[in-house]
Coordinates of C-alpha atoms in Angstrom, one line a residue:
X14 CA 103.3 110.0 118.8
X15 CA 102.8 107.5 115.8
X16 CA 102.7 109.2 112.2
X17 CA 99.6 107.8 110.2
X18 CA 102.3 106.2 108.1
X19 CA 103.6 104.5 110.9
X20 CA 100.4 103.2 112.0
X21 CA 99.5 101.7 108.9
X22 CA 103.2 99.8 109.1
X23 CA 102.1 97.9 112.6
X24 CA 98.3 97.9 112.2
X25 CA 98.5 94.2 111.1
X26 CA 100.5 93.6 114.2
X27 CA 98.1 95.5 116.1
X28 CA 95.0 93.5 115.5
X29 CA 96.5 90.5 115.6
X30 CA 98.2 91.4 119.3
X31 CA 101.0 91.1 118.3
X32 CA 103.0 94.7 119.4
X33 CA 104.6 95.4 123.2
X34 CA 103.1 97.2 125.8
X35 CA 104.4 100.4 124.4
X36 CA 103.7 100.0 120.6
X37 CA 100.3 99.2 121.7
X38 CA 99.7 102.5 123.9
X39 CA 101.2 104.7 121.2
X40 CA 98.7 102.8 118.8
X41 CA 95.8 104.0 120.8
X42 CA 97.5 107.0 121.5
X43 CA 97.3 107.8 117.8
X44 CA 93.7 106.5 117.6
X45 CA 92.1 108.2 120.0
X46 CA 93.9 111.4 117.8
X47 CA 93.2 110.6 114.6
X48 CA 89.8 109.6 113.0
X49 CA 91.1 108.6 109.4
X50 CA 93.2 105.9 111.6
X51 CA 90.4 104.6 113.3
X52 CA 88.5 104.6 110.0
X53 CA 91.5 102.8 108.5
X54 CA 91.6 100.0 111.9
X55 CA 87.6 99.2 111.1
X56 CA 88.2 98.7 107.9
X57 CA 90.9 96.4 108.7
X58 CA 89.3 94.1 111.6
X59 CA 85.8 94.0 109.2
X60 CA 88.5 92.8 105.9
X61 CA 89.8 89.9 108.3
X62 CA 86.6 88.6 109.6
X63 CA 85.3 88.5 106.2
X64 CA 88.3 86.8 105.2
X65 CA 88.1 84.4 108.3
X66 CA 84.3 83.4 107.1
X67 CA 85.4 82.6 103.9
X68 CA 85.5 78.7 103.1
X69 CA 89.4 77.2 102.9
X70 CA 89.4 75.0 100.0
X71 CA 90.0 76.1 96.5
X72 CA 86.7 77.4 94.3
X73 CA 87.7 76.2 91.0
X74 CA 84.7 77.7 89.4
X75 CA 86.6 81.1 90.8
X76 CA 90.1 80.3 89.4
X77 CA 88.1 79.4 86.1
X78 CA 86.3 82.8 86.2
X79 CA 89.4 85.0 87.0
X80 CA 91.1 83.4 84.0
X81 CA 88.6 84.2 81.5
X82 CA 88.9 88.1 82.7
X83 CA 92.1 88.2 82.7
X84 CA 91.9 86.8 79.0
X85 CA 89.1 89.2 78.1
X86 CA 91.2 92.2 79.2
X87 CA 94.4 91.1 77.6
X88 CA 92.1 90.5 74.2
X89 CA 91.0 94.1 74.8
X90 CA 94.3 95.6 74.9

């Protein structure tokens, strides 16, 4: 059976379908075990379909904001 560690290794290729036959079994193997796993896999799949509804082109106005931060904080320090 998959450690957690393991399962975090190949849960990227697990969502996108990427694993064998037997990867995927021991996957859900481990699932079915382990609820901080299964936790961790719906946190994943809700992360990429947030990131798949999110627009393609570049938001300058968000580069321009994450500049200024990062100039506050170094100004802080």
């Amino acid at each position: 059976m998959l450690t957690c560690k393991e399962l975090v290794a190949h849960s990227s290729d697990y969502l996108d379908g990427q694993l064998t036959l037997r990867q995927r079994l021991a996957v859900r193997a481990h699932l079915a075990m382990c609820g901080n796993c299964r936790r961790f896999i719906r946190q994943m799949k809700l992360t990429q379909a947030v990131i798949r509804q999110m627009p393609e082109d570049e938001l300058p106005e968000l580069d321009a904001l994450a500049e200024r931060l990062a100039q506050n904080r170094r100004n802080q320090g």
